[in-house]
Amino acid sequence: MSFNKSAIYHYLLGAFVVLVSLLIYLSGPNCKTPFDDGIPSTGNWEFDMQMRDRHFARRHSHEHALNFVELISLMSKEKWRPALSMNIKLLKRQPIDPWMWACRSAIELRLGLYKEALAHAETAIKQDATYDVGYGARADCNYAIGVKQRSRSLIKSASKDYSKALSLSQSDDSAVEFLLGLAKCQVFQEDYEIALATLSKISHSNSTKPVLLLRSTIYEKLGRTQDSTIEEGKALKLPDPKFFGPDWRELD
């Protein structure tokens, strides 16, 4: 009986990989990945890599990573009430977490809880004045309230915070959202050419559906009907963006 040495080698290598993966999975949510850098691990290698790629080193780590993963899942499905409950649960365990406070602000804003959302955005900034998402959260609040009240002063405050957030931005995703927010403020103030210049800083590959729709609106305001139609057509081909957190636009 003859044996193919190459086949045996590959079989043993495959079995080793499966065994290592099983050990990582069985070690549970509190296990450390090979990075051992203090960032919570879910036991899911792909998701743990995403956490590192998305600047989670800035977040204060906690031991309840699976609840955190559930929070992200709830937000992406727009289940805002359950997401708020999970967020509150996580903050009770670890109240010093500016990312989580900014996240709470974003959830409350989507629930129409403007006063609470603004207060919790302020909390995020107080906990870390060098972290972009706190300013972005406060800007989102002031913009939403400003539009509701037709308040130019609040829109001006939002513009200032979006600019501050941009100066501190740690990822392309958050920068796109801050530029989009800033452009929306400029449209509210009828500074259409300036708004177009702001959106021009967003690359073609990062132009999300909201970016294209806003550009279409601006072109319409400027009487550029054909350009408006083209941008709207591009936008309609894209899916509605999901919300994964204050500085995540998509999970790749």
PDB file of C-alpha atoms in Angstrom:
ATOM      1  CA  MET A   1       0.000   0.000   0.000  1.00  0.00           C
ATOM      2  CA  SER A   2       1.597   3.299  -1.094  1.00  0.00           C
ATOM      3  CA  PHE A   3       1.126   6.694   0.538  1.00  0.00           C
ATOM      4  CA  ASN A   4       1.288  10.091  -1.064  1.00  0.00           C
ATOM      5  CA  LYS A   5       3.561  12.078   1.249  1.00  0.00           C
ATOM      6  CA  SER A   6       2.283  15.422  -0.065  1.00  0.00           C
ATOM      7  CA  ALA A   7      -1.341  14.449   0.587  1.00  0.00           C
ATOM      8  CA  ILE A   8      -0.528  13.279   4.120  1.00  0.00           C
ATOM      9  CA  TYR A   9       1.313  16.532   4.831  1.00  0.00           C
ATOM     10  CA  HIS A  10      -1.603  18.673   3.680  1.00  0.00           C
ATOM     11  CA  TYR A  11      -4.071  16.516   5.637  1.00  0.00           C
ATOM     12  CA  LEU A  12      -2.076  16.923   8.858  1.00  0.00           C
ATOM     13  CA  LEU A  13      -1.670  20.667   8.267  1.00  0.00           C
ATOM     14  CA  GLY A  14      -5.424  21.030   7.739  1.00  0.00           C
ATOM     15  CA  ALA A  15      -6.168  19.059  10.889  1.00  0.00           C
ATOM     16  CA  PHE A  16      -3.781  21.300  12.868  1.00  0.00           C
ATOM     17  CA  VAL A  17      -5.489  24.466  11.611  1.00  0.00           C
ATOM     18  CA  VAL A  18      -8.917  23.065  12.528  1.00  0.00           C
ATOM     19  CA  LEU A  19      -7.670  22.125  16.001  1.00  0.00           C
ATOM     20  CA  VAL A  20      -6.214  25.579  16.654  1.00  0.00           C
ATOM     21  CA  SER A  21      -9.436  27.252  15.456  1.00  0.00           C
ATOM     22  CA  LEU A  22     -11.490  24.986  17.734  1.00  0.00           C
ATOM     23  CA  LEU A  23      -9.325  25.834  20.740  1.00  0.00           C
ATOM     24  CA  ILE A  24      -9.749  29.578  20.068  1.00  0.00           C
ATOM     25  CA  TYR A  25     -13.509  29.163  19.784  1.00  0.00           C
ATOM     26  CA  LEU A  26     -13.827  27.059  22.944  1.00  0.00           C
ATOM     27  CA  SER A  27     -11.784  29.555  24.946  1.00  0.00           C
ATOM     28  CA  GLY A  28     -14.856  31.850  24.876  1.00  0.00           C
ATOM     29  CA  PRO A  29     -15.351  35.601  24.670  1.00  0.00           C
ATOM     30  CA  ASN A  30     -12.804  36.469  27.351  1.00  0.00           C
ATOM     31  CA  CYS A  31      -9.938  34.751  25.593  1.00  0.00           C
ATOM     32  CA  LYS A  32      -7.029  36.725  24.212  1.00  0.00           C
ATOM     33  CA  THR A  33      -6.196  36.582  20.546  1.00  0.00           C
ATOM     34  CA  PRO A  34      -2.515  36.256  19.605  1.00  0.00           C
ATOM     35  CA  PHE A  35      -2.353  40.065  19.621  1.00  0.00           C
ATOM     36  CA  ASP A  36      -2.876  40.100  23.420  1.00  0.00           C
ATOM     37  CA  ASP A  37      -3.253  43.880  23.309  1.00  0.00           C
ATOM     38  CA  GLY A  38      -6.087  44.455  25.742  1.00  0.00           C
ATOM     39  CA  ILE A  39      -8.793  44.781  23.117  1.00  0.00           C
ATOM     40  CA  PRO A  40     -11.684  42.399  23.912  1.00  0.00           C
ATOM     41  CA  SER A  41     -11.886  39.265  21.827  1.00  0.00           C
ATOM     42  CA  THR A  42     -15.079  37.578  20.618  1.00  0.00           C
ATOM     43  CA  GLY A  43     -13.459  34.294  19.639  1.00  0.00           C
ATOM     44  CA  ASN A  44     -14.335  35.092  16.025  1.00  0.00           C
ATOM     45  CA  TRP A  45     -11.024  35.697  14.299  1.00  0.00           C
ATOM     46  CA  GLU A  46     -12.452  37.693  11.376  1.00  0.00           C
ATOM     47  CA  PHE A  47     -14.411  40.039  13.635  1.00  0.00           C
ATOM     48  CA  ASP A  48     -11.453  40.488  15.999  1.00  0.00           C
ATOM     49  CA  MET A  49      -9.345  41.569  13.027  1.00  0.00           C
ATOM     50  CA  GLN A  50     -12.073  44.059  12.089  1.00  0.00           C
ATOM     51  CA  MET A  51     -11.956  45.508  15.599  1.00  0.00           C
ATOM     52  CA  ARG A  52      -8.248  46.207  15.240  1.00  0.00           C
ATOM     53  CA  ASP A  53      -8.559  47.544  11.709  1.00  0.00           C
ATOM     54  CA  ARG A  54     -11.281  49.964  12.835  1.00  0.00           C
ATOM     55  CA  HIS A  55      -9.259  51.800  15.473  1.00  0.00           C
ATOM     56  CA  PHE A  56     -10.668  50.020  18.496  1.00  0.00           C
ATOM     57  CA  ALA A  57      -7.350  50.471  20.281  1.00  0.00           C
ATOM     58  CA  ARG A  58      -8.699  53.913  21.263  1.00  0.00           C
ATOM     59  CA  ARG A  59     -11.653  52.391  23.064  1.00  0.00           C
ATOM     60  CA  HIS A  60     -11.466  51.392  26.719  1.00  0.00           C
ATOM     61  CA  SER A  61     -11.654  47.605  26.607  1.00  0.00           C
ATOM     62  CA  HIS A  62     -14.249  45.659  28.544  1.00  0.00           C
ATOM     63  CA  GLU A  63     -14.767  41.967  29.265  1.00  0.00           C
ATOM     64  CA  HIS A  64     -18.157  41.634  27.648  1.00  0.00           C
ATOM     65  CA  ALA A  65     -17.243  41.540  23.996  1.00  0.00           C
ATOM     66  CA  LEU A  66     -20.179  39.380  22.981  1.00  0.00           C
ATOM     67  CA  ASN A  67     -22.629  41.998  24.308  1.00  0.00           C
ATOM     68  CA  PHE A  68     -20.700  44.565  22.311  1.00  0.00           C
ATOM     69  CA  VAL A  69     -21.036  42.461  19.164  1.00  0.00           C
ATOM     70  CA  GLU A  70     -24.771  42.151  19.854  1.00  0.00           C
ATOM     71  CA  LEU A  71     -25.012  45.947  20.170  1.00  0.00           C
ATOM     72  CA  ILE A  72     -23.449  46.398  16.731  1.00  0.00           C
ATOM     73  CA  SER A  73     -25.819  43.810  15.277  1.00  0.00           C
ATOM     74  CA  LEU A  74     -28.871  45.572  16.755  1.00  0.00           C
ATOM     75  CA  MET A  75     -27.769  48.954  15.408  1.00  0.00           C
ATOM     76  CA  SER A  76     -27.127  47.584  11.931  1.00  0.00           C
ATOM     77  CA  LYS A  77     -30.702  46.244  11.941  1.00  0.00           C
ATOM     78  CA  GLU A  78     -32.043  49.603  13.185  1.00  0.00           C
ATOM     79  CA  LYS A  79     -33.464  48.035  16.340  1.00  0.00           C
ATOM     80  CA  TRP A  80     -32.896  51.216  18.290  1.00  0.00           C
ATOM     81  CA  ARG A  81     -34.764  50.458  21.527  1.00  0.00           C
ATOM     82  CA  PRO A  82     -33.028  47.110  22.161  1.00  0.00           C
ATOM     83  CA  ALA A  83     -29.742  48.733  21.094  1.00  0.00           C
ATOM     84  CA  LEU A  84     -30.231  51.495  23.670  1.00  0.00           C
ATOM     85  CA  SER A  85     -30.901  48.916  26.387  1.00  0.00           C
ATOM     86  CA  MET A  86     -27.725  47.029  25.466  1.00  0.00           C
ATOM     87  CA  ASN A  87     -25.721  50.259  25.373  1.00  0.00           C
ATOM     88  CA  ILE A  88     -26.945  51.231  28.852  1.00  0.00           C
ATOM     89  CA  LYS A  89     -26.038  47.754  30.100  1.00  0.00           C
ATOM     90  CA  LEU A  90     -22.490  48.056  28.757  1.00  0.00           C
ATOM     91  CA  LEU A  91     -22.018  51.562  30.179  1.00  0.00           C
ATOM     92  CA  LYS A  92     -23.104  50.393  33.632  1.00  0.00           C
ATOM     93  CA  ARG A  93     -20.271  47.883  33.522  1.00  0.00           C
ATOM     94  CA  GLN A  94     -17.737  50.390  32.257  1.00  0.00           C
ATOM     95  CA  PRO A  95     -18.843  54.031  32.378  1.00  0.00           C
ATOM     96  CA  ILE A  96     -15.492  55.417  31.199  1.00  0.00           C
ATOM     97  CA  ASP A  97     -15.873  54.749  27.493  1.00  0.00           C
ATOM     98  CA  PRO A  98     -16.201  57.778  25.170  1.00  0.00           C
ATOM     99  CA  TRP A  99     -16.939  55.630  22.116  1.00  0.00           C
ATOM    100  CA  MET A 100     -19.877  54.003  23.884  1.00  0.00           C
ATOM    101  CA  TRP A 101     -21.256  57.367  25.063  1.00  0.00           C
ATOM    102  CA  ALA A 102     -21.032  58.714  21.500  1.00  0.00           C
ATOM    103  CA  CYS A 103     -22.776  55.559  20.366  1.00  0.00           C
ATOM    104  CA  ARG A 104     -25.537  56.113  22.941  1.00  0.00           C
ATOM    105  CA  SER A 105     -25.960  59.656  21.669  1.00  0.00           C
ATOM    106  CA  ALA A 106     -26.347  58.380  18.102  1.00  0.00           C
ATOM    107  CA  ILE A 107     -28.974  55.827  19.141  1.00  0.00           C
ATOM    108  CA  GLU A 108     -30.940  58.385  21.166  1.00  0.00           C
ATOM    109  CA  LEU A 109     -30.838  60.822  18.261  1.00  0.00           C
ATOM    110  CA  ARG A 110     -32.454  58.186  16.044  1.00  0.00           C
ATOM    111  CA  LEU A 111     -35.146  57.747  18.680  1.00  0.00           C
ATOM    112  CA  GLY A 112     -35.845  61.476  18.736  1.00  0.00           C
ATOM    113  CA  LEU A 113     -34.415  61.896  22.240  1.00  0.00           C
ATOM    114  CA  TYR A 114     -32.599  65.123  21.361  1.00  0.00           C
ATOM    115  CA  LYS A 115     -31.908  66.407  24.880  1.00  0.00           C
ATOM    116  CA  GLU A 116     -30.469  63.085  26.059  1.00  0.00           C
ATOM    117  CA  ALA A 117     -28.465  62.623  22.860  1.00  0.00           C
ATOM    118  CA  LEU A 118     -26.823  66.033  23.219  1.00  0.00           C
ATOM    119  CA  ALA A 119     -26.016  65.471  26.892  1.00  0.00           C
ATOM    120  CA  HIS A 120     -24.361  62.129  26.182  1.00  0.00           C
ATOM    121  CA  ALA A 121     -22.361  63.544  23.275  1.00  0.00           C
ATOM    122  CA  GLU A 122     -21.023  66.081  25.795  1.00  0.00           C
ATOM    123  CA  THR A 123     -20.114  63.196  28.106  1.00  0.00           C
ATOM    124  CA  ALA A 124     -18.080  61.558  25.329  1.00  0.00           C
ATOM    125  CA  ILE A 125     -16.148  64.790  24.748  1.00  0.00           C
ATOM    126  CA  LYS A 126     -15.504  65.287  28.470  1.00  0.00           C
ATOM    127  CA  GLN A 127     -14.099  61.758  28.758  1.00  0.00           C
ATOM    128  CA  ASP A 128     -11.722  62.218  25.808  1.00  0.00           C
ATOM    129  CA  ALA A 129     -11.388  65.661  24.219  1.00  0.00           C
ATOM    130  CA  THR A 130      -9.008  64.275  21.559  1.00  0.00           C
ATOM    131  CA  TYR A 131     -11.433  61.666  20.212  1.00  0.00           C
ATOM    132  CA  ASP A 132     -13.256  62.539  16.988  1.00  0.00           C
ATOM    133  CA  VAL A 133     -16.526  60.675  17.585  1.00  0.00           C
ATOM    134  CA  GLY A 134     -17.569  62.846  20.536  1.00  0.00           C
ATOM    135  CA  TYR A 135     -17.477  66.000  18.414  1.00  0.00           C
ATOM    136  CA  GLY A 136     -19.176  64.173  15.563  1.00  0.00           C
ATOM    137  CA  ALA A 137     -21.980  63.067  17.885  1.00  0.00           C
ATOM    138  CA  ARG A 138     -22.491  66.592  19.217  1.00  0.00           C
ATOM    139  CA  ALA A 139     -22.464  67.953  15.667  1.00  0.00           C
ATOM    140  CA  ASP A 140     -25.136  65.443  14.623  1.00  0.00           C
ATOM    141  CA  CYS A 141     -27.303  66.541  17.565  1.00  0.00           C
ATOM    142  CA  ASN A 142     -26.934  70.254  16.898  1.00  0.00           C
ATOM    143  CA  TYR A 143     -27.619  69.748  13.193  1.00  0.00           C
ATOM    144  CA  ALA A 144     -30.781  67.727  13.846  1.00  0.00           C
ATOM    145  CA  ILE A 145     -32.067  70.202  16.435  1.00  0.00           C
ATOM    146  CA  GLY A 146     -31.001  73.158  14.272  1.00  0.00           C
ATOM    147  CA  VAL A 147     -32.962  71.871  11.287  1.00  0.00           C
ATOM    148  CA  LYS A 148     -35.985  71.177  13.482  1.00  0.00           C
ATOM    149  CA  GLN A 149     -35.884  74.666  15.010  1.00  0.00           C
ATOM    150  CA  ARG A 150     -34.603  76.404  11.857  1.00  0.00           C
ATOM    151  CA  SER A 151     -31.745  77.729  13.989  1.00  0.00           C
ATOM    152  CA  ARG A 152     -28.739  79.064  12.097  1.00  0.00           C
ATOM    153  CA  SER A 153     -26.747  79.376  15.327  1.00  0.00           C
ATOM    154  CA  LEU A 154     -27.102  75.652  16.041  1.00  0.00           C
ATOM    155  CA  ILE A 155     -26.156  74.813  12.448  1.00  0.00           C
ATOM    156  CA  LYS A 156     -23.084  77.014  12.884  1.00  0.00           C
ATOM    157  CA  SER A 157     -22.197  75.102  16.070  1.00  0.00           C
ATOM    158  CA  ALA A 158     -22.628  71.825  14.204  1.00  0.00           C
ATOM    159  CA  SER A 159     -20.305  73.028  11.425  1.00  0.00           C
ATOM    160  CA  LYS A 160     -17.666  73.928  13.992  1.00  0.00           C
ATOM    161  CA  ASP A 161     -17.871  70.480  15.598  1.00  0.00           C
ATOM    162  CA  TYR A 162     -17.754  68.648  12.253  1.00  0.00           C
ATOM    163  CA  SER A 163     -14.591  70.597  11.403  1.00  0.00           C
ATOM    164  CA  LYS A 164     -13.085  69.756  14.793  1.00  0.00           C
ATOM    165  CA  ALA A 165     -13.953  66.089  14.329  1.00  0.00           C
ATOM    166  CA  LEU A 166     -12.318  66.124  10.880  1.00  0.00           C
ATOM    167  CA  SER A 167      -9.107  67.483  12.374  1.00  0.00           C
ATOM    168  CA  LEU A 168      -9.064  64.531  14.791  1.00  0.00           C
ATOM    169  CA  SER A 169     -10.436  61.876  12.427  1.00  0.00           C
ATOM    170  CA  GLN A 170      -8.871  58.433  12.759  1.00  0.00           C
ATOM    171  CA  SER A 171     -10.499  56.602   9.851  1.00  0.00           C
ATOM    172  CA  ASP A 172     -11.781  57.153   6.322  1.00  0.00           C
ATOM    173  CA  ASP A 173     -15.270  56.087   7.403  1.00  0.00           C
ATOM    174  CA  SER A 174     -15.590  58.736  10.087  1.00  0.00           C
ATOM    175  CA  ALA A 175     -14.026  61.394   7.823  1.00  0.00           C
ATOM    176  CA  VAL A 176     -16.677  60.724   5.162  1.00  0.00           C
ATOM    177  CA  GLU A 177     -19.456  61.146   7.722  1.00  0.00           C
ATOM    178  CA  PHE A 178     -17.964  64.387   9.060  1.00  0.00           C
ATOM    179  CA  LEU A 179     -17.540  65.825   5.553  1.00  0.00           C
ATOM    180  CA  LEU A 180     -21.098  64.835   4.716  1.00  0.00           C
ATOM    181  CA  GLY A 181     -22.362  66.495   7.900  1.00  0.00           C
ATOM    182  CA  LEU A 182     -20.391  69.648   7.189  1.00  0.00           C
ATOM    183  CA  ALA A 183     -21.757  69.805   3.637  1.00  0.00           C
ATOM    184  CA  LYS A 184     -25.316  69.402   4.953  1.00  0.00           C
ATOM    185  CA  CYS A 185     -24.749  72.389   7.227  1.00  0.00           C
ATOM    186  CA  GLN A 186     -23.484  74.403   4.260  1.00  0.00           C
ATOM    187  CA  VAL A 187     -26.546  73.442   2.202  1.00  0.00           C
ATOM    188  CA  PHE A 188     -28.792  74.582   5.063  1.00  0.00           C
ATOM    189  CA  GLN A 189     -26.988  77.933   4.933  1.00  0.00           C
ATOM    190  CA  GLU A 190     -27.426  77.962   1.135  1.00  0.00           C
ATOM    191  CA  ASP A 191     -23.666  77.912   0.544  1.00  0.00           C
ATOM    192  CA  TYR A 192     -24.059  75.465  -2.329  1.00  0.00           C
ATOM    193  CA  GLU A 193     -20.705  75.951  -4.067  1.00  0.00           C
ATOM    194  CA  ILE A 194     -18.873  75.576  -0.754  1.00  0.00           C
ATOM    195  CA  ALA A 195     -20.868  72.414  -0.028  1.00  0.00           C
ATOM    196  CA  LEU A 196     -19.833  70.967  -3.406  1.00  0.00           C
ATOM    197  CA  ALA A 197     -16.197  71.748  -2.619  1.00  0.00           C
ATOM    198  CA  THR A 198     -16.579  69.950   0.713  1.00  0.00           C
ATOM    199  CA  LEU A 199     -18.058  66.856  -0.929  1.00  0.00           C
ATOM    200  CA  SER A 200     -15.270  66.884  -3.528  1.00  0.00           C
ATOM    201  CA  LYS A 201     -12.898  65.851  -0.734  1.00  0.00           C
ATOM    202  CA  ILE A 202     -14.665  62.485  -0.598  1.00  0.00           C
ATOM    203  CA  SER A 203     -13.163  60.035  -3.074  1.00  0.00           C
ATOM    204  CA  HIS A 204     -15.313  58.281  -5.671  1.00  0.00           C
ATOM    205  CA  SER A 205     -14.884  54.923  -3.920  1.00  0.00           C
ATOM    206  CA  ASN A 206     -16.083  56.416  -0.622  1.00  0.00           C
ATOM    207  CA  SER A 207     -19.096  58.209  -2.102  1.00  0.00           C
ATOM    208  CA  THR A 208     -21.997  56.589  -0.260  1.00  0.00           C
ATOM    209  CA  LYS A 209     -25.665  56.844  -1.196  1.00  0.00           C
ATOM    210  CA  PRO A 210     -26.256  59.852   1.140  1.00  0.00           C
ATOM    211  CA  VAL A 211     -23.237  61.639  -0.366  1.00  0.00           C
ATOM    212  CA  LEU A 212     -24.521  61.165  -3.911  1.00  0.00           C
ATOM    213  CA  LEU A 213     -28.055  62.214  -2.975  1.00  0.00           C
ATOM    214  CA  LEU A 214     -26.810  65.373  -1.287  1.00  0.00           C
ATOM    215  CA  ARG A 215     -24.672  66.202  -4.317  1.00  0.00           C
ATOM    216  CA  SER A 216     -27.758  65.662  -6.495  1.00  0.00           C
ATOM    217  CA  THR A 217     -29.736  68.089  -4.315  1.00  0.00           C
ATOM    218  CA  ILE A 218     -26.998  70.709  -4.572  1.00  0.00           C
ATOM    219  CA  TYR A 219     -26.858  70.429  -8.361  1.00  0.00           C
ATOM    220  CA  GLU A 220     -30.634  70.871  -8.474  1.00  0.00           C
ATOM    221  CA  LYS A 221     -30.379  74.008  -6.328  1.00  0.00           C
ATOM    222  CA  LEU A 222     -27.759  75.360  -8.724  1.00  0.00           C
ATOM    223  CA  GLY A 223     -29.930  74.643 -11.749  1.00  0.00           C
ATOM    224  CA  ARG A 224     -27.654  71.864 -12.996  1.00  0.00           C
ATOM    225  CA  THR A 225     -30.514  69.477 -13.739  1.00  0.00           C
ATOM    226  CA  GLN A 226     -28.574  66.958 -15.822  1.00  0.00           C
ATOM    227  CA  ASP A 227     -25.815  66.612 -13.229  1.00  0.00           C
ATOM    228  CA  SER A 228     -28.472  66.233 -10.538  1.00  0.00           C
ATOM    229  CA  THR A 229     -30.141  63.395 -12.446  1.00  0.00           C
ATOM    230  CA  ILE A 230     -26.813  61.614 -12.995  1.00  0.00           C
ATOM    231  CA  GLU A 231     -25.916  61.722  -9.300  1.00  0.00           C
ATOM    232  CA  GLU A 232     -29.378  60.548  -8.309  1.00  0.00           C
ATOM    233  CA  GLY A 233     -29.086  57.637 -10.744  1.00  0.00           C
ATOM    234  CA  LYS A 234     -25.778  56.606  -9.197  1.00  0.00           C
ATOM    235  CA  ALA A 235     -27.271  56.835  -5.714  1.00  0.00           C
ATOM    236  CA  LEU A 236     -30.236  54.618  -6.551  1.00  0.00           C
ATOM    237  CA  LYS A 237     -27.861  51.819  -7.538  1.00  0.00           C
ATOM    238  CA  LEU A 238     -26.334  51.762  -4.048  1.00  0.00           C
ATOM    239  CA  PRO A 239     -27.788  50.152  -0.911  1.00  0.00           C
ATOM    240  CA  ASP A 240     -28.835  52.230   2.069  1.00  0.00           C
ATOM    241  CA  PRO A 241     -25.858  52.409   4.443  1.00  0.00           C
ATOM    242  CA  LYS A 242     -26.067  50.517   7.724  1.00  0.00           C
ATOM    243  CA  PHE A 243     -25.059  52.021  11.043  1.00  0.00           C
ATOM    244  CA  PHE A 244     -22.463  50.011  12.968  1.00  0.00           C
ATOM    245  CA  GLY A 245     -21.298  52.746  15.300  1.00  0.00           C
ATOM    246  CA  PRO A 246     -20.113  56.376  15.423  1.00  0.00           C
ATOM    247  CA  ASP A 247     -16.981  55.737  13.349  1.00  0.00           C
ATOM    248  CA  TRP A 248     -18.052  52.753  11.221  1.00  0.00           C
ATOM    249  CA  ARG A 249     -19.822  53.076   7.930  1.00  0.00           C
ATOM    250  CA  GLU A 250     -19.356  49.498   6.757  1.00  0.00           C
ATOM    251  CA  LEU A 251     -17.819  46.227   7.858  1.00  0.00           C
ATOM    252  CA  ASP A 252     -15.709  45.121   4.906  1.00  0.00           C
TER     253      ASP A 252
END
